Coordinates of C-alpha atoms in Angstrom, one line a residue:
Chain C
M1 CA -11.9 -15.2 -81.1
K2 CA -13.9 -13.6 -79.0
V3 CA -16.4 -16.8 -78.9
L4 CA -13.1 -18.5 -77.7
K5 CA -12.1 -16.0 -74.9
L6 CA -16.1 -16.5 -73.5
I7 CA -15.8 -19.8 -73.5
Y8 CA -12.6 -20.4 -72.2
A9 CA -13.2 -17.4 -69.5
K10 CA -16.9 -19.7 -68.8
V11 CA -14.6 -23.2 -68.3
N12 CA -11.9 -21.1 -65.8
L13 CA -15.1 -20.3 -63.6
A14 CA -16.7 -23.9 -63.8
L15 CA -13.0 -25.1 -62.7
A16 CA -12.9 -22.4 -60.5
L17 CA -16.2 -23.3 -58.8
V18 CA -15.7 -26.5 -59.1
I19 CA -12.8 -26.2 -56.6
H20 CA -14.4 -24.2 -54.6
F21 CA -17.2 -26.6 -53.5
S22 CA -15.6 -29.8 -52.9
F23 CA -11.5 -29.1 -51.8
K24 CA -11.9 -25.6 -49.8
K25 CA -13.7 -27.1 -46.5
W26 CA -10.8 -29.5 -46.6
F27 CA -8.3 -26.3 -47.0
R28 CA -10.3 -23.7 -44.3
R29 CA -12.8 -24.7 -41.6
R30 CA -15.1 -22.1 -41.2
G31 CA -17.6 -19.9 -39.0
L32 CA -16.9 -19.8 -35.9
S33 CA -14.4 -22.1 -35.2
Q34 CA -12.6 -20.4 -38.1
F35 CA -13.0 -17.1 -36.1
L36 CA -11.4 -18.8 -33.0
S37 CA -8.6 -20.7 -33.7
A38 CA -7.5 -17.5 -35.6
Y39 CA -7.2 -16.1 -32.1
Q40 CA -5.9 -18.1 -30.7
K41 CA -2.9 -17.8 -31.5
D42 CA -3.1 -14.7 -30.1
C43 CA -5.1 -15.8 -27.1
V44 CA -8.2 -14.1 -27.1
F45 CA -10.9 -16.2 -26.7
P46 CA -14.1 -16.3 -25.5
L47 CA -15.7 -15.1 -21.7
S48 CA -18.7 -16.5 -20.1
T49 CA -21.0 -14.4 -18.7
E50 CA -19.9 -14.9 -15.1
E51 CA -16.4 -14.1 -15.9
R52 CA -17.2 -11.0 -17.6
L53 CA -18.8 -9.7 -14.7
K54 CA -16.3 -10.3 -12.1
F55 CA -13.9 -9.4 -14.8
S56 CA -14.4 -5.7 -14.3
S57 CA -13.2 -6.2 -10.2
Y58 CA -10.1 -7.8 -11.5
S59 CA -8.4 -4.5 -12.4
N60 CA -8.7 -3.2 -9.3
C61 CA -4.7 -3.8 -8.6
V62 CA -2.6 -0.6 -7.6
F63 CA 0.8 -2.5 -7.9
C64 CA 1.3 -1.6 -4.1
G65 CA 3.1 -4.6 -4.1
L66 CA 2.1 -5.5 -0.4
C67 CA 1.4 -9.4 -1.7
V68 CA 4.6 -10.4 -2.4
S69 CA 5.6 -10.2 0.7
Q70 CA 3.1 -12.9 2.3
C71 CA 3.5 -15.4 -1.2
E72 CA 5.1 -18.5 0.3
L73 CA 6.4 -19.4 -3.4
T74 CA 8.6 -16.5 -3.2
D75 CA 9.7 -17.7 -0.2
S76 CA 10.8 -20.6 -2.1
H77 CA 11.6 -19.9 -5.3
F78 CA 13.3 -16.5 -5.1
Y79 CA 16.2 -17.3 -7.0
Q80 CA 14.4 -18.7 -9.9
K81 CA 12.7 -15.7 -12.6
F82 CA 8.6 -15.8 -12.3
L83 CA 6.1 -13.7 -11.7
T84 CA 4.8 -12.5 -8.5
P85 CA 1.5 -12.0 -7.5
A86 CA 1.5 -8.5 -7.9
N87 CA 2.8 -8.4 -11.5
L88 CA -0.3 -11.1 -12.1
A89 CA -2.9 -8.9 -10.7
F90 CA -1.3 -5.9 -12.5
S91 CA -1.1 -7.2 -15.7
Y92 CA -5.2 -7.5 -15.3
T93 CA -5.0 -3.9 -15.5
K94 CA -5.6 -3.0 -18.7
S95 CA -6.7 -5.6 -20.7
L96 CA -7.1 -9.4 -21.1
P97 CA -3.2 -9.8 -20.7
E98 CA -2.0 -13.9 -22.6
V99 CA -2.9 -15.8 -20.4
T100 CA -0.4 -18.4 -21.5
S101 CA 2.9 -15.9 -19.8
N102 CA 1.3 -17.0 -16.7
I103 CA 0.7 -20.2 -16.3
D104 CA 4.6 -21.0 -14.4
F105 CA 3.0 -19.1 -11.5
V106 CA 0.0 -20.1 -11.3
T107 CA 0.7 -23.6 -11.6
H108 CA 3.1 -23.5 -8.5
C109 CA 0.2 -21.5 -6.5
S110 CA -1.3 -23.6 -3.9
S111 CA -3.5 -21.0 -3.3
C112 CA -3.5 -20.6 0.7
R113 CA -4.9 -16.8 -0.1
S114 CA -2.6 -14.9 2.1
C115 CA -1.8 -12.8 -1.1
E116 CA -5.8 -11.9 -0.9
K117 CA -5.2 -11.3 2.8
V118 CA -3.7 -8.1 2.9
C119 CA -4.6 -6.6 -0.1
P120 CA -6.0 -3.4 0.3
T121 CA -8.0 -2.8 -2.9
S122 CA -9.2 -6.3 -2.4
V123 CA -8.1 -7.8 -5.8
P124 CA -10.2 -11.4 -6.3
L125 CA -6.3 -13.0 -6.5
N126 CA -7.4 -16.7 -6.3
S127 CA -10.6 -16.3 -8.8
I128 CA -8.1 -14.3 -11.1
I129 CA -5.6 -17.7 -10.8
Q130 CA -9.0 -19.6 -11.1
F131 CA -9.1 -17.9 -14.4
V132 CA -5.6 -18.3 -15.7
K133 CA -6.2 -22.1 -14.7
T134 CA -9.7 -23.0 -16.3
H135 CA -7.9 -20.9 -19.4
A136 CA -4.2 -21.6 -20.5
H137 CA -3.9 -25.1 -21.5
Chain M
M1 CA -15.2 -2.1 22.0
V2 CA -14.4 -3.0 18.7
V3 CA -11.6 -1.0 16.7
I4 CA -12.2 -1.5 12.9
G5 CA -8.5 -0.7 11.1
S6 CA -5.5 -2.2 11.9
G7 CA -3.1 0.6 10.9
L8 CA -1.2 3.0 13.7
S9 CA -3.9 4.7 15.1
G10 CA -5.9 1.5 15.0
V11 CA -3.3 0.0 16.6
V12 CA -2.6 2.8 19.1
A13 CA -6.2 3.1 20.0
A14 CA -6.5 -0.5 21.1
F15 CA -3.2 -0.3 23.5
R16 CA -4.7 2.7 25.2
A17 CA -7.9 0.8 26.3
S18 CA -6.7 -3.0 26.4
S19 CA -4.3 -1.1 28.9
Q20 CA -7.3 0.9 30.9
G21 CA -8.6 -3.0 31.4
K22 CA -11.3 -2.9 28.7
K23 CA -11.5 -5.7 26.4
V24 CA -11.0 -4.9 22.9
A25 CA -11.0 -7.0 19.3
V26 CA -10.0 -5.1 15.9
V27 CA -11.3 -6.1 13.1
R28 CA -9.6 -5.8 9.7
K29 CA -9.8 -6.2 5.5
G30 CA -6.3 -6.4 5.0
W31 CA -3.3 -3.9 5.4
G32 CA -3.5 -0.8 4.7
A33 CA -1.9 2.7 4.2
S34 CA 0.3 1.8 7.2
A35 CA 2.5 -1.2 5.5
L36 CA 3.6 1.2 2.7
T37 CA 5.1 3.8 5.2
S38 CA 8.6 5.3 4.5
G39 CA 10.0 4.2 7.5
I40 CA 9.9 8.4 9.1
F41 CA 7.1 9.8 11.0
E42 CA 6.1 13.3 11.1
I43 CA 4.5 15.7 13.8
A44 CA 5.0 19.1 11.8
E45 CA 7.1 20.3 8.9
T46 CA 9.0 23.2 9.6
E47 CA 11.2 26.0 7.5
G48 CA 12.5 26.4 4.4
S49 CA 12.3 24.3 1.6
P50 CA 13.2 20.7 1.4
T51 CA 15.1 20.4 -1.9
Q52 CA 17.9 22.8 -0.3
G53 CA 20.9 20.8 1.2
S54 CA 22.2 20.8 4.5
Q55 CA 24.1 23.6 4.1
T56 CA 22.0 26.5 3.9
Q57 CA 21.3 28.7 6.6
G58 CA 18.3 30.1 8.4
E59 CA 16.6 26.7 8.6
Q60 CA 14.6 25.6 11.6
Y61 CA 14.1 22.2 13.0
E62 CA 12.3 23.2 15.4
F63 CA 8.7 22.9 15.4
S64 CA 7.2 24.8 18.0
S65 CA 7.0 27.8 16.2
S66 CA 5.6 25.9 13.1
L67 CA 3.1 24.2 15.0
A68 CA 1.4 27.6 15.5
S69 CA 1.6 29.0 12.2
L70 CA 0.0 25.8 11.4
K71 CA -3.3 25.6 13.9
Q72 CA -3.7 29.8 12.8
K73 CA -3.1 28.6 9.2
N74 CA -5.9 25.5 9.1
P75 CA -8.5 26.0 11.4
H76 CA -10.0 22.8 10.5
H77 CA -6.6 20.1 11.7
P78 CA -7.3 17.4 14.4
Y79 CA -3.9 19.4 16.7
H80 CA -7.3 21.8 17.6
Q81 CA -9.0 18.7 18.9
L82 CA -5.7 17.3 20.0
D83 CA -3.9 17.6 23.1
L84 CA 0.3 17.6 22.3
E85 CA 1.5 17.1 25.1
A86 CA 0.2 14.0 25.1
L87 CA 3.2 13.0 23.1
P88 CA 5.4 11.3 25.3
T89 CA 2.7 9.4 27.2
A90 CA 0.9 8.0 23.6
F91 CA 4.9 7.2 22.2
E92 CA 5.6 5.6 25.4
L93 CA 2.4 2.8 25.4
F94 CA 3.2 2.6 21.8
R95 CA 6.5 1.9 22.6
K96 CA 6.2 -0.8 25.0
Y97 CA 4.6 -3.0 22.6
F98 CA 6.1 -2.0 19.5
P99 CA 9.1 -4.5 19.1
L100 CA 11.4 -2.3 17.1
K101 CA 12.9 0.6 18.1
I102 CA 12.0 3.7 16.5
Q103 CA 14.2 7.0 17.3
G104 CA 13.9 10.4 17.7
S105 CA 12.9 13.3 19.4
Y106 CA 9.7 15.4 20.9
T107 CA 10.5 18.9 20.0
E108 CA 13.1 19.3 16.6
N109 CA 13.0 17.3 13.0
H110 CA 16.4 15.7 12.0
L111 CA 17.4 15.7 8.3
F112 CA 17.1 12.3 6.4
L113 CA 17.9 11.0 2.3
S114 CA 15.1 9.3 0.8
D115 CA 15.8 7.3 -1.4
M116 CA 14.7 9.7 -4.8
G117 CA 17.4 11.4 -3.6
F118 CA 15.7 14.7 -1.7
W119 CA 15.9 15.9 1.7
K120 CA 13.0 14.8 4.3
R121 CA 12.6 16.4 7.7
A122 CA 10.6 13.8 10.6
A123 CA 10.9 13.9 14.2
F124 CA 11.4 10.2 14.2
A125 CA 13.0 7.4 12.0
M126 CA 13.2 3.5 12.4
E127 CA 16.7 2.4 14.3
S128 CA 18.2 1.2 10.4
Q129 CA 17.1 4.4 9.2
F130 CA 18.4 7.0 11.5
L131 CA 21.2 8.9 10.2
D132 CA 20.5 12.8 10.3
F133 CA 22.5 14.3 8.2
R134 CA 22.9 17.5 9.7
T135 CA 25.5 15.8 12.9
I136 CA 27.4 13.7 10.3
G137 CA 30.1 17.2 10.0
R138 CA 32.7 16.1 7.8
K139 CA 32.2 12.4 7.4
K140 CA 32.3 11.1 4.1
V141 CA 28.9 9.1 2.8
L142 CA 29.2 6.8 0.4
T143 CA 25.2 6.6 -1.3
L144 CA 24.1 3.9 -3.7
G145 CA 21.4 3.8 -5.2
Y146 CA 18.6 1.3 -6.9
D147 CA 21.1 1.7 -10.4
F148 CA 24.2 0.2 -8.2
D149 CA 24.7 -3.2 -10.0
W150 CA 23.6 -5.7 -7.3
F151 CA 19.9 -3.5 -7.0
Q152 CA 20.3 -4.0 -11.2
E153 CA 20.4 -7.6 -11.1
T154 CA 17.6 -8.7 -9.0
P155 CA 14.4 -8.4 -10.0
L156 CA 12.4 -4.9 -9.8
L157 CA 10.4 -5.5 -6.9
P158 CA 12.2 -3.6 -3.4
Q159 CA 10.5 -6.2 -1.7
M160 CA 12.1 -9.2 -3.7
M161 CA 15.0 -7.9 -3.1
A162 CA 14.9 -7.3 0.5
K163 CA 13.4 -11.2 0.5
K164 CA 16.4 -12.5 -1.4
L165 CA 18.5 -10.2 1.4
D166 CA 17.1 -12.6 4.1
H167 CA 19.5 -14.6 3.5
P168 CA 23.6 -14.1 4.4
D169 CA 25.0 -15.9 1.3
E170 CA 23.7 -13.2 -0.6
V171 CA 24.4 -10.3 1.8
R172 CA 27.9 -11.6 1.5
K173 CA 28.0 -11.4 -2.5
L174 CA 26.7 -7.7 -2.1
A175 CA 29.3 -7.2 0.3
Q176 CA 31.6 -8.4 -2.7
S177 CA 30.0 -6.2 -5.3
I178 CA 30.5 -3.1 -3.3
K179 CA 33.9 -4.0 -2.3
S180 CA 35.2 -4.3 -5.7
K181 CA 33.7 -1.2 -7.0
F182 CA 34.5 0.8 -4.3
Q183 CA 37.9 2.0 -2.0
L184 CA 35.7 1.5 1.2
H185 CA 38.0 3.3 3.6
H186 CA 37.8 6.6 2.2
Y187 CA 34.6 6.4 3.5
D188 CA 33.2 6.8 7.4
L189 CA 29.4 6.1 6.2
L190 CA 27.5 4.2 3.7
I191 CA 23.8 4.9 3.0
L192 CA 21.8 2.1 1.5
P193 CA 18.4 1.9 -0.5
P194 CA 15.8 0.6 2.6
V195 CA 16.2 -3.1 1.0
L196 CA 18.3 -4.5 3.5
G197 CA 16.5 -7.8 4.6
L198 CA 12.6 -8.1 5.3
D199 CA 12.6 -10.1 8.6
F200 CA 15.8 -10.6 9.6
F201 CA 17.5 -7.2 9.0
S202 CA 18.7 -6.0 12.1
D203 CA 20.9 -9.3 11.5
M204 CA 22.0 -8.7 7.5
K205 CA 22.5 -4.8 8.7
R206 CA 24.6 -6.3 11.3
E207 CA 26.5 -8.9 9.2
L208 CA 27.1 -6.3 6.2
E209 CA 28.4 -3.7 9.2
H210 CA 30.3 -6.5 10.0
L211 CA 31.8 -7.3 6.4
L212 CA 32.0 -4.3 5.4
G213 CA 33.9 -2.6 8.4
L214 CA 31.8 0.8 8.0
P215 CA 28.1 1.8 9.8
V216 CA 25.4 0.5 7.2
F217 CA 22.1 2.9 7.2
E218 CA 19.2 3.0 5.2
M219 CA 18.0 5.6 3.1
A220 CA 13.8 6.8 4.0
A221 CA 11.4 4.8 1.6
T222 CA 9.7 5.7 -1.6
L223 CA 6.0 3.4 -2.7
P224 CA 7.0 0.2 -2.7
S225 CA 8.6 0.4 0.9
V226 CA 10.0 -1.9 2.9
P227 CA 10.2 0.0 5.6
G228 CA 6.4 0.2 5.6
L229 CA 6.1 -4.0 5.8
R230 CA 8.1 -4.1 8.5
F231 CA 6.6 -1.8 10.6
Q232 CA 2.8 -3.3 9.8
K233 CA 4.3 -6.9 10.8
A234 CA 5.6 -5.5 13.8
L235 CA 2.3 -4.2 14.4
D236 CA 0.4 -7.5 14.4
A237 CA 3.0 -8.7 16.0
A238 CA 2.4 -6.0 19.1
L239 CA -1.7 -6.7 18.7
H240 CA -0.3 -10.4 19.3
K241 CA 1.6 -9.1 22.1
A242 CA -0.9 -7.1 23.4
S243 CA -3.2 -10.8 23.4
I244 CA -5.9 -8.4 21.4
P245 CA -7.5 -10.5 19.3
L246 CA -7.5 -9.5 15.2
I247 CA -10.9 -10.2 13.2
Q248 CA -10.1 -10.6 9.6
G249 CA -13.1 -9.5 7.4
K250 CA -15.3 -6.7 5.6
V251 CA -18.2 -4.3 7.6
K252 CA -20.9 -5.7 5.8
S253 CA -23.7 -3.9 7.5
F254 CA -24.5 -2.7 11.3
D255 CA -27.0 -1.8 13.3
H256 CA -28.0 1.0 15.6
H257 CA -30.8 2.4 18.1
K258 CA -31.0 6.0 17.4
K259 CA -27.9 7.4 17.4
K260 CA -26.4 4.3 19.1
V261 CA -24.7 1.5 16.9
S262 CA -24.8 -1.7 18.8
T263 CA -23.7 -4.4 16.6
L264 CA -21.4 -5.0 13.4
R265 CA -21.8 -8.1 10.8
I266 CA -18.5 -8.9 9.4
S267 CA -18.3 -11.5 6.8
D268 CA -15.1 -13.1 5.9
E269 CA -15.0 -13.5 2.1
L270 CA -12.1 -15.1 1.9
S271 CA -12.5 -18.1 4.9
P272 CA -14.0 -21.3 3.2
E273 CA -17.1 -21.6 5.1
F274 CA -18.0 -17.8 3.9
N275 CA -19.0 -17.5 7.6
E276 CA -21.0 -13.9 9.2
T277 CA -20.4 -13.6 12.5
T278 CA -21.5 -10.2 14.7
L279 CA -19.4 -8.0 16.8
E280 CA -21.1 -6.0 19.8
A281 CA -19.5 -3.1 21.5
D282 CA -20.0 -0.3 23.5
T283 CA -17.5 1.5 21.8
F284 CA -17.0 1.6 18.0
I285 CA -13.4 3.3 16.8
L286 CA -12.9 3.9 13.5
A287 CA -9.8 4.3 12.2
T288 CA -9.9 2.9 8.8
G289 CA -8.0 5.3 7.0
K290 CA -8.5 7.3 3.8
F291 CA -9.0 5.9 -0.1
F292 CA -6.0 3.6 -0.2
S293 CA -6.8 2.0 2.9
G294 CA -10.4 1.5 2.0
G295 CA -11.9 3.6 4.5
L296 CA -12.9 5.9 1.9
H297 CA -14.5 5.6 -1.6
K298 CA -15.5 7.3 -4.6
G299 CA -18.5 5.5 -6.2
P300 CA -21.4 7.0 -8.1
A301 CA -20.6 9.7 -5.0
F302 CA -17.9 10.1 -2.0
S303 CA -18.9 7.7 0.6
E304 CA -17.3 6.4 4.1
T305 CA -17.6 2.7 4.0
V306 CA -18.3 1.6 7.5
F307 CA -20.6 3.5 8.5
Q308 CA -21.6 5.3 6.0
L309 CA -21.0 9.1 7.5
P310 CA -21.1 12.7 6.0
L311 CA -17.5 13.6 4.4
F312 CA -16.6 17.4 4.2
F313 CA -14.3 19.2 2.8
K314 CA -13.3 22.8 5.2
N315 CA -16.5 21.9 6.8
E316 CA -18.5 21.7 3.8
K317 CA -19.9 18.4 3.0
I318 CA -18.6 16.7 -0.3
N319 CA -20.5 13.8 -0.5
H320 CA -22.3 14.9 -4.2
C321 CA -19.4 16.7 -4.8
S322 CA -17.4 16.3 -8.6
V323 CA -14.1 14.8 -8.1
Q324 CA -12.7 17.5 -10.6
K325 CA -13.5 20.3 -8.3
L326 CA -11.4 18.6 -5.1
L327 CA -8.4 18.0 -7.5
R328 CA -5.4 21.3 -8.3
R329 CA -3.5 21.7 -11.9
D330 CA 0.1 21.0 -10.2
F331 CA 0.8 17.5 -9.2
F332 CA 2.8 18.7 -6.2
E333 CA 0.2 20.8 -4.7
S334 CA -1.9 19.8 -2.1
Q335 CA -4.5 18.4 -2.8
P336 CA -8.3 19.1 -1.4
L337 CA -8.9 15.8 -2.4
F338 CA -6.7 14.1 0.2
Q339 CA -7.5 16.3 3.1
C340 CA -11.5 15.8 3.3
G341 CA -12.3 13.2 5.4
V342 CA -14.8 12.9 8.5
K343 CA -15.5 15.7 10.9
I344 CA -15.1 15.0 14.9
D345 CA -16.4 17.2 18.2
A346 CA -13.6 17.5 20.7
A347 CA -14.7 13.5 21.6
L348 CA -14.0 13.0 18.5
V349 CA -17.4 11.7 17.6
P350 CA -18.0 12.5 14.3
L351 CA -21.2 15.0 13.3
D352 CA -23.1 15.6 10.4
E353 CA -24.2 18.8 8.7
F354 CA -25.4 20.7 11.3
G355 CA -22.9 19.9 13.5
D356 CA -25.0 17.1 15.5
P357 CA -23.8 13.6 16.7
C358 CA -24.2 10.8 13.9
Y359 CA -23.5 7.9 16.1
E360 CA -22.5 9.1 19.8
N361 CA -20.5 5.2 20.7
V362 CA -18.5 6.0 17.9
R363 CA -15.4 7.5 17.6
A364 CA -12.4 8.1 14.8
C365 CA -9.7 8.6 14.5
G366 CA -6.4 8.5 12.5
T367 CA -6.2 9.7 8.5
I368 CA -10.3 9.3 8.3
L369 CA -10.3 12.8 10.1
Q370 CA -10.6 16.4 7.4
G371 CA -8.3 18.8 7.5
F372 CA -5.0 17.1 6.9
D373 CA -3.3 16.0 4.0
P374 CA -1.4 13.0 5.6
H375 CA 1.0 13.0 2.3
Q376 CA 1.7 16.5 2.3
D377 CA 2.0 18.3 5.4
G378 CA 4.2 16.2 7.5
T379 CA 1.5 15.8 10.8
R380 CA 0.3 12.3 9.7
F381 CA 2.5 10.3 12.8
G382 CA 0.9 13.2 15.2
V383 CA -2.4 13.1 14.1
Q384 CA -2.1 9.1 14.2
L385 CA -1.0 8.9 17.6
L386 CA -2.6 11.2 19.7
S387 CA -5.7 11.0 18.1
G388 CA -5.2 7.0 18.4
Y389 CA -4.5 7.3 22.1
K390 CA -7.4 10.1 23.0
A391 CA -9.8 7.8 20.6
G392 CA -8.9 4.8 23.6
D393 CA -8.9 7.3 25.7
M394 CA -12.7 8.6 25.3
A395 CA -14.2 5.1 25.3
Q396 CA -16.9 4.2 27.7

């Protein structure tokens, strides 16, 4: 019985090894791509060094709301519910927000920079908008 | 002459200098704390706690005695360098160009209601907010806060509400919802949060008064404030009306020969060609404000952002002082951090720690001055107006 058990176990192990080498790569991607795809669901993506350097200045917003009065978009779409530049900038003060949630504002924005002109804490709103445009797919 | 900063004091200085026939330009990086004013303008605080109601006995509203006690209590207050009798002339000059109406008196405070629900004593208020609660007597006032249905339905920011109310249809809807909820013939006055339109607010106020058949007023605003936006837009319009050029850009560096500043180099990062302009002038007026407006900055040390002037609190230099020493535990106490600023002499020239002038042709005015807390001690408007007027006067 002991011998039979040993053979059974070894056959099982061999079978598992075969399955592991032959089928596993079809089911799951490995390494960096697997890592990134797992995080893509949560809208976490790698930042380049340039973006990292800029990123500290993104968090200057104090939510005074002065940019809202200057935004052309607020004028034309004010009946619809959408983000203001103040909301966009303020969402960057804590951590990286979900970029996909900002996409409706960014696609309408014409980059007129009138929001940047009045900002007391000089948040680079236009580069935040460019950042969202490049990363939100 | 070059004025740095387009807040209230900078604009007054520019008006004064240009009314004397000087060539003036205003440089600014963006909007500052003037765009967040509550629409209420204070000259001096009077006795009596501001949380008590209007029926309390023994309250003072005339501020001549409180001004004297303020000067005695605070020997570093900018009022020591300023002439309070110039206030009416300074204000008349300001009113000449300023498109909005500001009501009030030079000798006594009025009692206003703020949208957070406490009383505010101040000398002046915007016309739409000028409802003095001492004078209403037995009239019944209907007070609607932000928790009223119509305000609850709209987006969270007051600016968005104000933009929405720039449209007559929305004003009609608001009037309908007020009429359906309250029996208006029981009331004599209606007071609303300060969101009645941004660009066309006087028209919208009249429209609402016509629809409801009641006089409508706005409360004093807290942040973020719509009256502040109107105020800053009106300041820009006033500069345009006085044909004073407004240059957008940040001061990057300056040249000085011994103790005279000769040129400013200004770069505008926002313009597409990234150009750098140099401005030459005889006199430079520093009206950049405190921390929020970007006049003062806390990096590794405290610094003044344009001329790197030394900063003081009660005549002690605090450039390398730690922040903890300048903060008090009680949130509502007057914080030394907001009282620090530039030390000046009688001619508004910024001084260093030995009492010598830093740059002879620089004048500092507005909230950047040391010794007063613009958010707390209730002298902001007086200091801004008078120091701006004097700085414009002092320009060579």
